Amino acid sequence: MSDVREVVRDRYGEAALRVLGGQDSGSCCGTGGCCASEDPITRDLYDAVTTSALPEAAVLASLGCGNPTALAELGPGEVVLDLGSGGGIDVLLSAKRVGPAGKAFGLDMTDEMLALARRNAAEAGATNVEFLKGHIEEIPLPDASVDVIISNCVINLSADKRRVLAEAFRVLKPGGRLAVSDVVVRGPVPAEVRRSMELWVGCSAGALDVTEFEALLREAGFANPSLEPTRVYRVEDARGFLEGAGLDVDALGEAVDGRFM
């Protein structure tokens, strides 16, 4: 697990430093080096109205694959935790929805992302947010302390997803909710894709099969889990990062096309 963590920390730390330096974050979902606005996983996740009141750096640092705040149905006064909060975009959106009587926590292991997120929160004038340093496999919060957990394309990066979900269940209050945007797999995936650490960091090689993800949710204690596809990636979407990992896309095409979503 430590090797995976180090690679992920380095990649996301570099992305945060680019934004802190006034550049686009690039894309952590993919190896092609394309900017986030062009990447098929990270593009068009939030509409202009949603992001209009956020600091530009929070939007630039968004490296997710969905919009979990749209799934979570947050209410005033609730306590929200974002696992792998990055530059803080989902934390800031959550803080607005829960209002001054609520609170939004962000948990991240990368110092550069935490610095960026805290700067973004200060710029946004958000007083009901707190960013914590730590690992999503060891959440630094008490039992039954959170109403809602969200996460955006981060759980797939963990080498111990069972532990992540068990920890999420631990810190949720009875009746609490989990709303995750993540990359999952339908069916078998070629071994050479699984072996690629570069793709692991890029939100694909560490993805769970949909049936395995649902089984782990139930094992952790979650009731009535459901998975809703929001995007299905075609082989042409993946061509850039597969080629960047030195793989023969044409040879793998049929085995990869439509498998990731």
CSV table of C-alpha atoms in Angstrom, one decimal:
chain,number,residue,atom,x,y,z
A,1,MET,CA,0.0,0.0,0.0
A,2,SER,CA,2.9,2.4,0.8
A,3,ASP,CA,4.1,2.3,-2.8
A,4,VAL,CA,0.7,3.1,-4.2
A,5,ARG,CA,0.4,6.0,-1.7
A,6,GLU,CA,3.7,7.5,-2.6
A,7,VAL,CA,3.0,7.5,-6.3
A,8,VAL,CA,-0.5,9.0,-5.8
A,9,ARG,CA,0.9,11.6,-3.3
A,10,ASP,CA,3.6,12.6,-5.8
A,11,ARG,CA,1.2,13.0,-8.7
A,12,TYR,CA,-1.4,14.9,-6.9
A,13,GLY,CA,1.2,17.0,-5.1
A,14,GLU,CA,2.5,18.1,-8.5
A,15,ALA,CA,-1.0,18.9,-9.7
A,16,ALA,CA,-1.6,21.1,-6.7
A,17,LEU,CA,1.8,22.9,-7.2
A,18,ARG,CA,0.8,23.7,-10.8
A,19,VAL,CA,-2.4,25.3,-9.6
A,20,LEU,CA,-0.7,27.2,-6.8
A,21,GLY,CA,1.7,28.5,-9.5
A,22,GLY,CA,-1.1,29.7,-11.6
A,23,GLN,CA,-1.3,26.9,-14.1
A,24,ASP,CA,-3.9,24.3,-15.0
A,25,SER,CA,-3.7,21.2,-12.9
A,26,GLY,CA,-3.3,18.9,-15.8
A,27,SER,CA,-5.1,15.6,-15.5
A,28,CYS,CA,-4.4,12.9,-12.9
A,29,CYS,CA,-6.9,10.7,-14.7
A,30,GLY,CA,-4.8,9.7,-17.7
A,31,THR,CA,-1.2,9.6,-18.8
A,32,GLY,CA,-1.5,11.7,-21.9
A,33,GLY,CA,-0.8,15.0,-20.2
A,34,CYS,CA,-3.9,16.6,-21.5
A,35,CYS,CA,-5.4,19.4,-19.5
A,36,ALA,CA,-8.4,18.7,-17.4
A,37,SER,CA,-10.8,20.6,-19.6
A,38,GLU,CA,-10.0,18.1,-22.5
A,39,ASP,CA,-9.8,14.9,-20.5
A,40,PRO,CA,-12.8,12.6,-21.0
A,41,ILE,CA,-12.9,11.7,-17.3
A,42,THR,CA,-12.6,15.1,-15.7
A,43,ARG,CA,-14.3,17.4,-18.2
A,44,ASP,CA,-17.7,19.0,-17.8
A,45,LEU,CA,-18.5,17.7,-14.3
A,46,TYR,CA,-19.8,21.0,-12.9
A,47,ASP,CA,-21.9,23.6,-14.7
A,48,ALA,CA,-21.0,27.3,-14.8
A,49,VAL,CA,-23.6,28.3,-12.3
A,50,THR,CA,-22.3,25.8,-9.7
A,51,THR,CA,-18.7,27.0,-10.0
A,52,SER,CA,-19.4,30.7,-10.5
A,53,ALA,CA,-19.0,31.6,-6.8
A,54,LEU,CA,-15.9,29.4,-6.2
A,55,PRO,CA,-12.3,30.4,-6.4
A,56,GLU,CA,-10.8,29.7,-9.8
A,57,ALA,CA,-8.1,27.6,-8.2
A,58,ALA,CA,-10.6,25.2,-6.7
A,59,VAL,CA,-12.1,24.6,-10.1
A,60,LEU,CA,-8.7,24.2,-11.8
A,61,ALA,CA,-7.6,21.7,-9.2
A,62,SER,CA,-10.7,19.5,-9.7
A,63,LEU,CA,-9.5,16.1,-10.7
A,64,GLY,CA,-12.6,14.0,-10.1
A,65,CYS,CA,-14.7,11.9,-12.4
A,66,GLY,CA,-18.2,13.1,-11.2
A,67,ASN,CA,-20.1,15.5,-9.0
A,68,PRO,CA,-20.9,13.6,-5.7
A,69,THR,CA,-22.5,16.7,-4.2
A,70,ALA,CA,-25.3,16.4,-6.7
A,71,LEU,CA,-25.9,12.9,-5.6
A,72,ALA,CA,-25.8,13.4,-1.8
A,73,GLU,CA,-28.9,15.6,-1.4
A,74,LEU,CA,-27.3,17.6,1.4
A,75,GLY,CA,-29.4,19.4,3.9
A,76,PRO,CA,-29.0,22.4,6.2
A,77,GLY,CA,-27.1,21.6,9.4
A,78,GLU,CA,-25.6,18.3,8.2
A,79,VAL,CA,-21.9,17.3,8.7
A,80,VAL,CA,-20.2,16.2,5.5
A,81,LEU,CA,-16.9,14.5,5.0
A,82,ASP,CA,-15.1,14.4,1.6
A,83,LEU,CA,-12.6,11.5,1.3
A,84,GLY,CA,-9.6,12.7,-0.8
A,85,SER,CA,-10.7,16.3,-0.9
A,86,GLY,CA,-7.9,17.7,-3.2
A,87,GLY,CA,-8.3,21.4,-3.9
A,88,GLY,CA,-11.5,21.5,-2.0
A,89,ILE,CA,-14.2,22.0,-4.7
A,90,ASP,CA,-16.6,19.5,-3.3
A,91,VAL,CA,-16.0,20.6,0.2
A,92,LEU,CA,-16.8,24.2,-0.7
A,93,LEU,CA,-19.9,23.2,-2.6
A,94,SER,CA,-21.0,21.0,0.4
A,95,ALA,CA,-20.4,23.8,2.9
A,96,LYS,CA,-22.8,26.1,1.0
A,97,ARG,CA,-25.5,23.4,1.0
A,98,VAL,CA,-25.3,22.6,4.7
A,99,GLY,CA,-25.2,26.2,5.7
A,100,PRO,CA,-23.7,27.9,8.7
A,101,ALA,CA,-25.3,25.4,11.1
A,102,GLY,CA,-23.5,22.5,9.3
A,103,LYS,CA,-19.9,21.7,8.6
A,104,ALA,CA,-17.9,20.2,5.7
A,105,PHE,CA,-14.6,18.3,6.4
A,106,GLY,CA,-12.1,17.5,3.7
A,107,LEU,CA,-9.6,14.7,4.2
A,108,ASP,CA,-6.4,14.5,2.1
A,109,MET,CA,-2.9,13.1,2.6
A,110,THR,CA,-1.1,15.5,0.2
A,111,ASP,CA,0.4,18.6,1.8
A,112,GLU,CA,0.3,20.6,-1.4
A,113,MET,CA,-3.4,19.9,-1.9
A,114,LEU,CA,-4.2,20.8,1.7
A,115,ALA,CA,-2.4,24.1,1.3
A,116,LEU,CA,-4.3,24.8,-1.9
A,117,ALA,CA,-7.7,23.8,-0.3
A,118,ARG,CA,-7.2,26.0,2.7
A,119,ARG,CA,-6.3,28.9,0.5
A,120,ASN,CA,-9.4,28.3,-1.6
A,121,ALA,CA,-11.6,28.2,1.5
A,122,ALA,CA,-10.1,31.4,2.8
A,123,GLU,CA,-10.7,33.1,-0.6
A,124,ALA,CA,-14.3,31.8,-0.6
A,125,GLY,CA,-14.9,33.1,2.9
A,126,ALA,CA,-16.0,29.6,4.0
A,127,THR,CA,-16.1,29.5,7.8
A,128,ASN,CA,-17.8,26.1,8.2
A,129,VAL,CA,-15.0,24.0,6.6
A,130,GLU,CA,-12.0,22.1,8.0
A,131,PHE,CA,-9.3,20.2,6.1
A,132,LEU,CA,-7.7,17.3,7.8
A,133,LYS,CA,-4.5,15.5,6.9
A,134,GLY,CA,-4.7,11.8,6.9
A,135,HIS,CA,-5.4,8.6,5.0
A,136,ILE,CA,-8.9,7.5,3.8
A,137,GLU,CA,-8.1,4.1,5.3
A,138,GLU,CA,-7.7,5.7,8.7
A,139,ILE,CA,-10.2,8.5,9.0
A,140,PRO,CA,-9.2,10.9,11.9
A,141,LEU,CA,-12.7,11.4,13.1
A,142,PRO,CA,-14.8,9.8,15.9
A,143,ASP,CA,-17.3,7.0,15.5
A,144,ALA,CA,-20.8,8.2,14.3
A,145,SER,CA,-19.8,11.8,13.8
A,146,VAL,CA,-20.7,12.5,10.2
A,147,ASP,CA,-24.1,12.6,8.4
A,148,VAL,CA,-22.8,12.2,4.8
A,149,ILE,CA,-19.6,11.0,3.2
A,150,ILE,CA,-18.8,12.0,-0.4
A,151,SER,CA,-15.7,11.1,-2.5
A,152,ASN,CA,-14.7,12.0,-6.0
A,153,CYS,CA,-12.5,9.5,-7.9
A,154,VAL,CA,-10.3,8.7,-4.9
A,155,ILE,CA,-11.4,5.3,-3.4
A,156,ASN,CA,-10.2,3.6,-6.6
A,157,LEU,CA,-6.7,4.9,-5.8
A,158,SER,CA,-6.6,3.0,-2.5
A,159,ALA,CA,-4.9,-0.4,-2.2
A,160,ASP,CA,-7.3,-1.4,0.6
A,161,LYS,CA,-10.8,-0.4,-0.5
A,162,ARG,CA,-12.4,-2.8,2.1
A,163,ARG,CA,-10.7,-0.8,4.9
A,164,VAL,CA,-11.8,2.5,3.3
A,165,LEU,CA,-15.5,1.5,3.3
A,166,ALA,CA,-15.3,0.0,6.8
A,167,GLU,CA,-13.9,3.3,8.0
A,168,ALA,CA,-16.5,5.3,6.2
A,169,PHE,CA,-19.2,3.2,7.8
A,170,ARG,CA,-17.6,3.7,11.2
A,171,VAL,CA,-17.7,7.5,11.2
A,172,LEU,CA,-21.2,7.8,9.7
A,173,LYS,CA,-24.1,8.3,12.1
A,174,PRO,CA,-26.9,5.7,12.1
A,175,GLY,CA,-28.9,6.5,9.0
A,176,GLY,CA,-25.9,8.3,7.4
A,177,ARG,CA,-25.3,8.3,3.7
A,178,LEU,CA,-22.5,7.6,1.3
A,179,ALA,CA,-22.4,9.2,-2.2
A,180,VAL,CA,-19.4,8.4,-4.3
A,181,SER,CA,-18.4,9.3,-7.8
A,182,ASP,CA,-15.7,6.8,-9.0
A,183,VAL,CA,-14.5,4.7,-11.9
A,184,VAL,CA,-15.7,1.1,-11.9
A,185,VAL,CA,-15.2,-1.8,-14.3
A,186,ARG,CA,-17.8,-4.1,-16.0
A,187,GLY,CA,-16.3,-7.5,-16.6
A,188,PRO,CA,-12.7,-8.7,-16.9
A,189,VAL,CA,-9.8,-6.3,-17.7
A,190,PRO,CA,-6.5,-7.3,-19.4
A,191,ALA,CA,-3.7,-8.0,-16.9
A,192,GLU,CA,-1.4,-5.6,-18.5
A,193,VAL,CA,-3.8,-2.8,-17.6
A,194,ARG,CA,-4.0,-3.9,-14.0
A,195,ARG,CA,-0.2,-4.0,-13.8
A,196,SER,CA,0.2,-0.4,-14.9
A,197,MET,CA,0.9,1.8,-11.9
A,198,GLU,CA,0.4,4.8,-14.2
A,199,LEU,CA,-3.1,3.8,-14.9
A,200,TRP,CA,-3.7,3.1,-11.2
A,201,VAL,CA,-2.9,6.7,-10.5
A,202,GLY,CA,-5.0,7.6,-13.5
A,203,CYS,CA,-8.3,6.3,-12.0
A,204,SER,CA,-8.5,3.1,-14.0
A,205,ALA,CA,-6.3,0.2,-13.1
A,206,GLY,CA,-7.4,0.4,-9.4
A,207,ALA,CA,-11.1,0.4,-10.2
A,208,LEU,CA,-13.3,-2.3,-8.7
A,209,ASP,CA,-15.7,-4.4,-10.7
A,210,VAL,CA,-19.3,-3.2,-10.2
A,211,THR,CA,-20.3,-6.4,-8.5
A,212,GLU,CA,-17.3,-6.4,-6.2
A,213,PHE,CA,-17.9,-2.7,-5.2
A,214,GLU,CA,-21.5,-3.5,-4.3
A,215,ALA,CA,-20.5,-6.6,-2.3
A,216,LEU,CA,-17.9,-4.6,-0.4
A,217,LEU,CA,-20.5,-1.9,0.4
A,218,ARG,CA,-22.8,-4.5,1.8
A,219,GLU,CA,-20.0,-6.2,3.7
A,220,ALA,CA,-19.1,-2.9,5.4
A,221,GLY,CA,-22.7,-2.5,6.5
A,222,PHE,CA,-24.3,-0.2,4.0
A,223,ALA,CA,-27.9,-0.9,3.2
A,224,ASN,CA,-29.4,-0.8,-0.3
A,225,PRO,CA,-26.3,0.2,-2.3
A,226,SER,CA,-26.9,1.2,-5.9
A,227,LEU,CA,-24.6,2.0,-8.7
A,228,GLU,CA,-25.7,4.4,-11.4
A,229,PRO,CA,-23.5,4.8,-14.6
A,230,THR,CA,-23.1,8.4,-15.5
A,231,ARG,CA,-20.4,8.0,-18.1
A,232,VAL,CA,-19.3,5.0,-20.1
A,233,TYR,CA,-15.8,5.3,-21.5
A,234,ARG,CA,-15.1,4.0,-25.0
A,235,VAL,CA,-11.7,2.8,-26.2
A,236,GLU,CA,-11.1,6.0,-28.1
A,237,ASP,CA,-11.6,8.0,-24.8
A,238,ALA,CA,-8.9,5.8,-23.3
A,239,ARG,CA,-6.5,5.8,-26.2
A,240,GLY,CA,-4.3,8.6,-24.9
A,241,PHE,CA,-3.6,7.1,-21.5
A,242,LEU,CA,-3.3,3.5,-22.7
A,243,GLU,CA,-0.7,4.5,-25.3
A,244,GLY,CA,1.0,6.6,-22.7
A,245,ALA,CA,1.4,3.5,-20.6
A,246,GLY,CA,3.0,1.7,-23.6
A,247,LEU,CA,0.0,-0.5,-24.4
A,248,ASP,CA,-1.2,-1.5,-27.9
A,249,VAL,CA,-4.7,0.1,-28.0
A,250,ASP,CA,-5.8,-1.6,-31.2
A,251,ALA,CA,-4.9,-5.0,-29.8
A,252,LEU,CA,-6.7,-4.2,-26.5
A,253,GLY,CA,-9.6,-2.3,-28.0
A,254,GLU,CA,-12.3,-5.0,-27.8
A,255,ALA,CA,-11.2,-6.0,-24.3
A,256,VAL,CA,-11.3,-2.4,-23.0
A,257,ASP,CA,-14.1,-0.7,-24.9
A,258,GLY,CA,-17.0,0.2,-22.6
A,259,ARG,CA,-15.6,-1.7,-19.7
A,260,PHE,CA,-14.8,1.4,-17.6
A,261,MET,CA,-17.5,3.7,-16.4
